[in-house]
Every structure is written in C-alpha cells, then in structure tokens.
C-alpha cells in the first residue's frame, strides 16, 4: 500500500464575521484597529459620520504656538521672531514716551496758563473784597466829606471782584465745589453792596442806624464772604499743586521700557556677533542709536522741565502765596482799624486771660502780627534786589503804621475822637495811618507783580524743555523699529 500525504492548504485563521472573506457586514462597518479598538467610521473620505464623537479641534492659538515652535527650531525662524520682538519693543517705547510726556507737557501748560492764573484770580477776589470793605469803612468815617477817590476805590474793587468771579465761573466745571462757592459769593456780593448803600445813605442823613448797617455789612464780609473766598483760593491752590505734581513726576514706565529696549538690542547684536563673528549690524546699530537718543532726551528733558517748574514754585508760587497772605492781612487790619472808630467800643470780646477788649482793635493787632510774619517770610524768599526792595518798603511802612496807630489809639482812649479820626483818615498834615496803609499796599502789589513775572518765566522754561519730545520720540521709535527689521532682514538674506 502506498503512503498517503496530507497537505494543509493554509495556516491562517478562518475568516471572522465582518472580515473581507467572511460572511456578515462589510469591512467598513466592522473594521478594528491594531489595538483592538473600533475604527472611526467614515463616509468614503467625505467627512465624519453624524452622531459619532469626534476628537476636539485645536484652536488657532494652539496651532500658532506649534508653528512658532517649529519656526524656532531653525535659525531663520529664530531671526524672524527676534526681529518682530525688537520692532514691537522699540515702537512700544516710543509710544509710551510720547504718551507720558504729552501728559506732563499738558500739566505744565496748565500750571502756566490755567491753574496758577485761577489761583491768582482767587487771591485777587479775596483782596478786592477785603479792600472794598476797607474803602467802605473809610468812606463811612468821612461821612459827607467822603472823597471821590475813596468812593471810586470801593466801586473799582466791587467791579474787579465781580469780573474775577465771572471769569472763575467760566473756568470752573459745572456742579463742582468751586462753581458752588462762586455762586454763593455772587449772591453774598449783592447782599453786601445793599448793606453798604443803606449804611451810606443813613450816615449822610445823620441817622445812627447807618453804623449798624455798616457793621452788618462788615459781619457779612468777615464771616461769610471772605471765608468763601478763602475756600475758593485754597481749592485753586490745591489744583495748582496737583498740576505741579503731574508735570514734575518722572515717566518711570517710559524710562524702564527704554532700558529694556537697549538691553534687548545689545543682546541681539551680541548674539549676531557670536554666530557670525561680525562686529556690527548696521540696522541694529541704527536702532540702538535711536533708542539711546530717545532715552537720553527723555531723561534730560524731564530733568530740565522738573528743574524749571520746581524753580517756578520755590521762587514764584511760594513767594506769591506769602505776599498774597500779607496783603490780605494788611487789608483786614486797615478795615478793623476803621471799624474801631465806627463801632466806638460797641463790640467787645473777652480774652483768654479774662480781659475785655475792643473786638476790632484786638483783630487789628492780630492781623498786624500776621502781616509782620508774612513780610519776614517774604524777605527770606525774595532772591533778587527787585524782589527784596518792595518788601523792605512794606516793612518800613508797617512799622510807621504801628507808630501812628498807637498815637491815634491814645487820642481815642483819651476821648478826643475827632483827633483820632484825623490820625486815621486825615490828610498828610495829620500823618494818618491811611498813608502808611497805602504805602504797604502799593509795595506789596509791586512785589506780587515781580514774583508773578518770575514765576511765568521759570514755568515757561520748564514747559519748553519738553517741547517736541512726544513727537520726536514717536518718530525716532519708528526709525528704530525699521532699523531693527532691516538689520535682521540682512541676516535672513544670507539663508536664501
């Protein structure tokens, strides 16, 4: 018998249901991945099957990051990134510099043309009101012999106060505290002038009630109008100090960004040198030069501006504030001196030590002390001969005023009212205290005018130090950014 050989036709596993050779569903619907997980059905390459979960799509930002990482793996890609960052930094430096210096230049201009003039106007309102009150009391004492000069002085002061209030109202924000104060002063000014006219009319007719109206007018002035005017003056001074602070503060953001830009440019050039052994890249050198110019201009310009503005404050505003206060004290002292004779002892006050003294004479002494302190401080602050001379004149006038006042006071206390009146408002032959007051007031006006000129010159110099800096910084920043891009572009051309 022969040997039978059995041959295997295949060693493969039998087809499974769903496979290409097996019975069941098609392979597309039953295929499995190598890991044993079912494959995602498709529609013949036309997109995902509806209802079947899909993997989340990547965001544009994530794809951009991947592209950036891919670019950073090559030298040309790294150079493009470096060039873009340098350009952005330089432009940002120029923009921040222009922004910050524009703000400071605007604040310096406000100091010169807005807040300081308004502060000075507020002081003029106070002085005009106090001087009008003094002139009114002097005219009342003269009675029917009131001079045209005294009457004109009163009317001029009232007109000046009204004009200054109108100007201040125009420059005040509606609904602000200053606007409310100005409206209150305008109302009180009408009431005050009404009291003065009643006092004058009754005084000419010889009615004693005229004195009551004058004291009522003075009380309105001293307890309501002058405090409101002082409040307005303080508010405008606060605004002035705020503008000074804004104008003199260093632009630290721009300075810090400028230092960072220079550091980045130096790093880029050092990197370029280490990879190419070339000392200079013309584009990067140009960018570095422009950034350096902007930074130096920024620091120098702000320093000079700060110096000028600080000088205008130290030798202008401080002196002006002291001189305005001294003039106000002299005006109030003169008004109280006149009212001492008007009231004739009808108003008294009890001091801390128990003494009862005439109210207006006590106020006169208080204001004269304030005047003396103010003139001493004004002499100290005056830094040139034209500034010191009028203050010295005012000091001499004040000392003579005190001597004459003592004589008038002695006459008054001895019962000689007419002689005391002559020593206060008489003519030159009587050597009146009014002559000394006029000398002090004129000298203080001269000193204020000089310090106002000193302030304007120093503040203008400070503001001018920033002229052109915002536009110049922006223009140079654009040139610097262009230089950085061109410098990097030159390196990129070597890879083409």
CSV table of C-alpha atoms in Angstrom, one decimal, residues 93 97 262 286-301 469 472-473 476-477:
chain,number,residue,atom,x,y,z
A,93,UNK,CA,9.0,102.5,23.9
A,97,UNK,CA,7.3,108.0,25.9
A,262,UNK,CA,18.5,98.9,24.9
A,286,UNK,CA,20.8,102.3,14.0
A,287,UNK,CA,18.0,101.0,16.2
A,288,UNK,CA,20.3,101.2,19.3
A,289,UNK,CA,21.3,104.7,18.4
A,290,UNK,CA,17.7,106.0,18.1
A,291,UNK,CA,16.6,104.2,21.3
A,292,UNK,CA,19.6,105.8,23.1
A,293,UNK,CA,18.8,109.3,21.8
A,294,UNK,CA,15.1,108.9,22.8
A,295,UNK,CA,16.1,107.7,26.3
A,296,UNK,CA,18.6,110.5,26.9
A,297,UNK,CA,16.3,113.1,25.5
A,298,UNK,CA,13.5,111.8,27.8
A,299,UNK,CA,15.6,111.9,30.9
A,300,UNK,CA,17.3,115.2,30.1
A,301,UNK,CA,14.1,116.9,29.0
A,469,UNK,CA,9.7,115.4,22.9
A,472,UNK,CA,10.3,113.3,18.4
A,473,UNK,CA,10.2,110.1,20.5
A,476,UNK,CA,12.6,108.1,16.3
A,477,UNK,CA,10.9,105.0,17.5
